[in-house]
Amino acid sequence: MQKNKLVAPVLKWVGGKRQLVEIFLELIPKNINSYCEPFLGGGALFFSLQPKTAYVNDINENLMLVYNVIRDDVEKLIEELSTFKNESEFFYSVRDWDRNPEKYNSLSEIKRAARIIYLNKTCYNGLYRVNNAGEFNSPFGSYRNPNIVNAPVLRAVSKYFNSAQIFFTSTDYAEILAEIPKKTFVYLDPPYDPISSTSNFTGYSKGGFTHEDQIRLKECCDCLTEKKIKFMLSNSKTDFILDLYSAYNITTVQAKRSINSVGTGRGNVEEVVVRNYE
């Protein structure tokens, strides 16, 4: 299947990998047909590869709703997005939709998906963040001309979704990893081990990702290795992660962090890429 250059991430996501895709392409196996990404987020590598068969998952149900709507109702989504305004008062009224769960759940999937895209394009620094109640709480970004309706990309992504065999889920990553078929390549991009107190961002979903969660993920990686399923994993270059994956092939890469609640937390940082193959 020929790749379409317009197929690209539709959302800016914490820990997004657009800047590292070219490096990753040098590290992953060639000729991938079956692909799995259990922590999808913005999906930069997924959209770059455009595999024929893919198992993509994210615990954030609103995110996966966006992808499902792009696949099934892209024209209605574009029409709905065109009604959203880049104005502070309008932004906060839309942001507050989820303060009334009953009313929010009665909205159409198209309207809820459009809301996520709109908030992502117009909120401060593209930071998708929810509070402990699961309510979106990033402030207005005051951007002069955000690209709220990127119709060419939305249509291209929709066309790709409908021309390939893509399985969308929103569940625990371990369930996905336990059932993927052999010869599937797995890319894991979990919430990172924090390198400082200000970098510990897990607000894209309720709850967090602790050291115990990192250990559980590593045990899943061990199971993949036992099944001879190749995986690649991204994480922070911390002593904890280096020790946890010491038995694996570790490559250090330079990444530029552009989303952080503290300005000094942005800039070049070292990350690791872990693989169970050469």
Short mmCIF file of C-alpha atoms in Angstrom, two decimals:
data_model
loop_
_atom_site.label_atom_id
_atom_site.label_comp_id
_atom_site.label_asym_id
_atom_site.label_seq_id
_atom_site.Cartn_x
_atom_site.Cartn_y
_atom_site.Cartn_z
CA MET A 1 0.00 0.00 0.00
CA GLN A 2 1.46 3.33 -1.11
CA LYS A 3 1.99 5.85 1.68
CA ASN A 4 0.15 9.16 1.63
CA LYS A 5 2.26 12.10 2.86
CA LEU A 6 -0.87 13.86 4.10
CA VAL A 7 -1.44 11.08 6.63
CA ALA A 8 -0.06 12.68 9.78
CA PRO A 9 -0.95 13.18 13.45
CA VAL A 10 -4.19 15.14 13.85
CA LEU A 11 -3.52 16.02 17.50
CA LYS A 12 -0.57 17.43 19.43
CA TRP A 13 0.04 15.03 22.30
CA VAL A 14 2.26 14.97 25.36
CA GLY A 15 5.39 13.01 24.49
CA GLY A 16 4.65 13.12 20.77
CA LYS A 17 7.32 11.53 18.57
CA ARG A 18 7.20 13.52 15.32
CA GLN A 19 10.74 14.82 15.84
CA LEU A 20 12.12 11.30 16.41
CA VAL A 21 10.37 9.43 13.60
CA GLU A 22 13.37 9.52 11.26
CA ILE A 23 15.60 8.09 13.99
CA PHE A 24 13.03 5.40 14.79
CA LEU A 25 12.76 4.36 11.15
CA GLU A 26 16.46 3.46 11.27
CA LEU A 27 15.94 1.31 14.36
CA ILE A 28 12.81 -0.67 13.54
CA PRO A 29 12.63 -3.87 11.45
CA LYS A 30 12.07 -3.45 7.75
CA ASN A 31 8.87 -4.40 5.90
CA ILE A 32 6.42 -4.18 8.78
CA ASN A 33 2.95 -5.35 7.80
CA SER A 34 1.44 -6.00 11.22
CA TYR A 35 1.96 -3.30 13.84
CA CYS A 36 0.87 -2.74 17.42
CA GLU A 37 0.98 0.47 19.47
CA PRO A 38 -0.74 0.11 22.89
CA PHE A 39 -0.02 3.73 24.00
CA LEU A 40 -1.04 5.46 20.77
CA GLY A 41 -1.26 9.13 21.74
CA GLY A 42 -0.65 11.27 18.66
CA GLY A 43 0.56 8.23 16.71
CA ALA A 44 3.47 9.85 14.83
CA LEU A 45 5.28 6.58 14.11
CA PHE A 46 2.04 4.80 13.28
CA PHE A 47 1.05 7.45 10.75
CA SER A 48 4.53 7.48 9.26
CA LEU A 49 4.59 3.70 8.77
CA GLN A 50 0.95 3.38 7.64
CA PRO A 51 0.95 -0.40 8.19
CA LYS A 52 -1.55 -2.61 6.39
CA THR A 53 -2.64 -4.18 9.67
CA ALA A 54 -2.45 -2.41 13.02
CA TYR A 55 -3.64 -2.86 16.58
CA VAL A 56 -3.77 0.61 18.12
CA ASN A 57 -4.89 1.37 21.63
CA ASP A 58 -4.92 4.14 24.19
CA ILE A 59 -6.44 4.25 27.67
CA ASN A 60 -7.80 7.72 26.86
CA GLU A 61 -11.28 6.98 25.52
CA ASN A 62 -11.76 10.51 24.16
CA LEU A 63 -8.64 10.17 22.05
CA MET A 64 -9.75 6.86 20.58
CA LEU A 65 -13.20 8.35 19.95
CA VAL A 66 -11.54 10.97 17.74
CA TYR A 67 -9.88 8.27 15.63
CA ASN A 68 -13.10 6.28 15.31
CA VAL A 69 -15.05 9.35 14.18
CA ILE A 70 -12.34 10.27 11.66
CA ARG A 71 -12.66 6.78 10.23
CA ASP A 72 -16.46 6.66 10.14
CA ASP A 73 -17.75 10.25 9.76
CA VAL A 74 -14.94 12.51 8.62
CA GLU A 75 -17.11 14.86 6.54
CA LYS A 76 -19.56 15.42 9.39
CA LEU A 77 -16.60 15.98 11.71
CA ILE A 78 -15.15 18.63 9.38
CA GLU A 79 -18.56 20.30 9.15
CA GLU A 80 -18.90 20.34 12.95
CA LEU A 81 -15.36 21.69 13.46
CA SER A 82 -16.09 24.60 11.12
CA THR A 83 -18.63 25.92 13.66
CA PHE A 84 -16.03 26.28 16.46
CA LYS A 85 -14.59 29.75 17.11
CA ASN A 86 -11.11 30.77 18.26
CA GLU A 87 -12.44 32.98 21.05
CA SER A 88 -11.75 32.80 24.77
CA GLU A 89 -15.38 32.88 25.92
CA PHE A 90 -16.37 30.22 23.38
CA PHE A 91 -13.35 28.08 24.34
CA TYR A 92 -14.26 28.01 28.02
CA SER A 93 -17.90 27.23 27.27
CA VAL A 94 -16.80 24.23 25.16
CA ARG A 95 -14.20 23.19 27.73
CA ASP A 96 -16.93 23.09 30.38
CA TRP A 97 -19.12 20.64 28.47
CA ASP A 98 -17.73 17.75 30.49
CA ARG A 99 -18.62 19.41 33.82
CA ASN A 100 -22.11 17.98 33.37
CA PRO A 101 -21.46 14.25 32.70
CA GLU A 102 -25.08 13.45 31.87
CA LYS A 103 -25.32 16.22 29.31
CA TYR A 104 -21.85 15.49 27.93
CA ASN A 105 -22.63 11.79 27.43
CA SER A 106 -25.81 12.74 25.56
CA LEU A 107 -23.78 14.60 22.91
CA SER A 108 -23.13 12.87 19.60
CA GLU A 109 -19.79 11.19 19.06
CA ILE A 110 -19.09 13.68 16.27
CA LYS A 111 -19.63 16.66 18.56
CA ARG A 112 -17.45 15.13 21.32
CA ALA A 113 -14.67 14.30 18.85
CA ALA A 114 -14.81 17.81 17.38
CA ARG A 115 -14.54 19.23 20.91
CA ILE A 116 -11.31 17.29 21.57
CA ILE A 117 -9.71 18.45 18.33
CA TYR A 118 -10.84 22.04 18.91
CA LEU A 119 -9.53 22.17 22.48
CA ASN A 120 -6.25 20.57 21.37
CA LYS A 121 -5.75 23.19 18.66
CA THR A 122 -6.69 26.20 20.78
CA CYS A 123 -5.64 25.38 24.36
CA TYR A 124 -2.35 26.58 25.86
CA ASN A 125 0.63 24.75 24.33
CA GLY A 126 -1.60 21.98 22.94
CA LEU A 127 -1.58 20.41 26.39
CA TYR A 128 -4.33 17.79 26.77
CA ARG A 129 -4.79 17.65 30.53
CA VAL A 130 -7.58 16.48 32.80
CA ASN A 131 -8.10 16.84 36.54
CA ASN A 132 -8.85 14.03 39.00
CA ALA A 133 -12.49 14.09 37.92
CA GLY A 134 -11.47 13.50 34.30
CA GLU A 135 -12.44 17.03 33.24
CA PHE A 136 -10.37 18.91 30.65
CA ASN A 137 -8.66 21.83 32.41
CA SER A 138 -6.01 23.37 30.13
CA PRO A 139 -6.48 27.16 29.64
CA PHE A 140 -7.12 29.06 26.41
CA GLY A 141 -4.00 29.49 24.27
CA SER A 142 -4.75 32.89 22.66
CA TYR A 143 -3.28 31.81 19.30
CA ARG A 144 -3.89 34.16 16.40
CA ASN A 145 -4.81 31.60 13.75
CA PRO A 146 -4.87 27.96 14.93
CA ASN A 147 -5.58 25.35 12.28
CA ILE A 148 -8.83 24.10 13.80
CA VAL A 149 -10.12 22.51 10.59
CA ASN A 150 -7.28 20.72 8.79
CA ALA A 151 -9.58 19.07 6.27
CA PRO A 152 -6.92 17.62 3.90
CA VAL A 153 -5.18 15.75 6.73
CA LEU A 154 -8.46 14.57 8.28
CA ARG A 155 -9.64 13.20 4.93
CA ALA A 156 -6.29 11.54 4.23
CA VAL A 157 -6.24 9.87 7.65
CA SER A 158 -9.82 8.72 7.18
CA LYS A 159 -8.96 7.23 3.80
CA TYR A 160 -6.01 5.37 5.30
CA PHE A 161 -8.10 4.03 8.18
CA ASN A 162 -10.64 2.69 5.69
CA SER A 163 -8.11 1.17 3.30
CA ALA A 164 -6.14 -0.73 5.95
CA GLN A 165 -7.12 -3.19 8.67
CA ILE A 166 -6.94 -1.09 11.81
CA PHE A 167 -8.22 -2.37 15.15
CA PHE A 168 -9.01 0.49 17.56
CA THR A 169 -9.31 -0.21 21.29
CA SER A 170 -9.27 1.68 24.56
CA THR A 171 -8.31 -0.76 27.25
CA ASP A 172 -5.41 -1.87 29.42
CA TYR A 173 -2.27 -2.24 27.31
CA ALA A 174 -1.52 -5.68 28.78
CA GLU A 175 -4.72 -7.07 27.26
CA ILE A 176 -3.59 -5.97 23.81
CA LEU A 177 -0.07 -7.35 24.22
CA ALA A 178 -1.37 -10.70 25.44
CA GLU A 179 -3.34 -11.33 22.26
CA ILE A 180 -1.41 -9.84 19.36
CA PRO A 181 -0.40 -12.38 16.70
CA LYS A 182 3.19 -13.43 16.16
CA LYS A 183 5.25 -11.49 13.62
CA THR A 184 3.61 -8.27 14.82
CA PHE A 185 6.02 -5.44 15.59
CA VAL A 186 5.23 -3.61 18.83
CA TYR A 187 6.11 -0.01 19.61
CA LEU A 188 5.64 1.04 23.24
CA ASP A 189 5.49 4.70 24.23
CA PRO A 190 4.24 4.68 27.84
CA PRO A 191 4.10 7.62 30.23
CA TYR A 192 7.74 8.36 30.96
CA ASP A 193 9.60 7.81 34.18
CA PRO A 194 9.95 11.41 35.48
CA ILE A 195 13.41 12.96 35.38
CA SER A 196 12.29 15.65 37.84
CA SER A 197 9.27 16.61 39.92
CA THR A 198 8.06 19.08 37.28
CA SER A 199 8.30 16.56 34.42
CA ASN A 200 5.99 14.03 36.05
CA PHE A 201 3.08 14.65 33.70
CA THR A 202 0.39 11.98 33.46
CA GLY A 203 -2.65 14.24 33.20
CA TYR A 204 -3.86 12.97 29.83
CA SER A 205 -5.95 10.42 31.76
CA LYS A 206 -7.08 9.96 35.34
CA GLY A 207 -4.53 8.28 37.57
CA GLY A 208 -0.81 8.03 36.90
CA PHE A 209 2.01 5.68 35.90
CA THR A 210 4.14 4.65 38.85
CA HIS A 211 7.35 2.63 39.15
CA GLU A 212 5.14 -0.39 39.78
CA ASP A 213 3.42 0.30 36.47
CA GLN A 214 6.80 0.57 34.73
CA ILE A 215 7.80 -2.81 36.21
CA ARG A 216 4.53 -4.36 35.05
CA LEU A 217 5.18 -3.06 31.55
CA LYS A 218 8.69 -4.50 31.58
CA GLU A 219 7.23 -7.89 32.53
CA CYS A 220 4.97 -7.63 29.48
CA CYS A 221 8.07 -6.92 27.39
CA ASP A 222 9.66 -10.07 28.80
CA CYS A 223 6.59 -12.02 27.70
CA LEU A 224 6.87 -10.56 24.19
CA THR A 225 10.49 -11.65 24.08
CA GLU A 226 9.57 -15.17 25.16
CA LYS A 227 7.07 -15.26 22.28
CA LYS A 228 9.77 -13.95 19.91
CA ILE A 229 7.74 -10.84 19.19
CA LYS A 230 9.94 -7.84 18.45
CA PHE A 231 9.33 -4.66 20.41
CA MET A 232 10.77 -1.16 20.66
CA LEU A 233 10.11 1.03 23.71
CA SER A 234 10.71 4.72 24.44
CA ASN A 235 11.28 6.17 27.89
CA SER A 236 13.29 8.68 29.89
CA LYS A 237 16.97 8.05 30.42
CA THR A 238 16.77 7.58 34.17
CA ASP A 239 18.76 5.22 36.36
CA PHE A 240 15.56 3.35 37.12
CA ILE A 241 14.76 2.68 33.44
CA LEU A 242 18.37 1.88 32.54
CA ASP A 243 18.47 -0.70 35.34
CA LEU A 244 15.02 -2.08 34.56
CA TYR A 245 15.88 -2.79 30.91
CA SER A 246 19.58 -3.59 31.40
CA ALA A 247 19.16 -6.99 29.71
CA TYR A 248 17.96 -5.33 26.50
CA ASN A 249 19.51 -3.33 23.68
CA ILE A 250 19.42 0.35 24.75
CA THR A 251 20.06 3.32 22.46
CA THR A 252 20.20 6.92 23.67
CA VAL A 253 18.49 9.58 21.55
CA GLN A 254 18.18 13.36 21.86
CA ALA A 255 14.66 14.72 22.01
CA LYS A 256 13.30 18.24 22.30
CA ARG A 257 10.60 18.57 24.90
CA SER A 258 8.06 21.23 23.87
CA ILE A 259 5.23 20.48 26.31
CA ASN A 260 5.89 21.11 29.97
CA SER A 261 4.00 23.01 32.64
CA VAL A 262 7.24 24.82 33.53
CA GLY A 263 9.10 26.75 30.82
CA THR A 264 12.52 25.68 32.07
CA GLY A 265 11.43 22.07 31.67
CA ARG A 266 11.41 22.45 27.90
CA GLY A 267 14.45 21.85 25.73
CA ASN A 268 16.75 19.02 24.73
CA VAL A 269 16.63 15.89 26.87
CA GLU A 270 18.08 12.41 26.58
CA GLU A 271 15.69 9.53 26.06
CA VAL A 272 16.25 5.84 25.56
CA VAL A 273 15.02 3.43 22.94
CA VAL A 274 14.87 -0.15 24.20
CA ARG A 275 14.75 -3.10 21.80
CA ASN A 276 14.79 -6.89 22.11
CA TYR A 277 16.58 -7.22 18.75
CA GLU A 278 19.68 -5.81 17.09
#
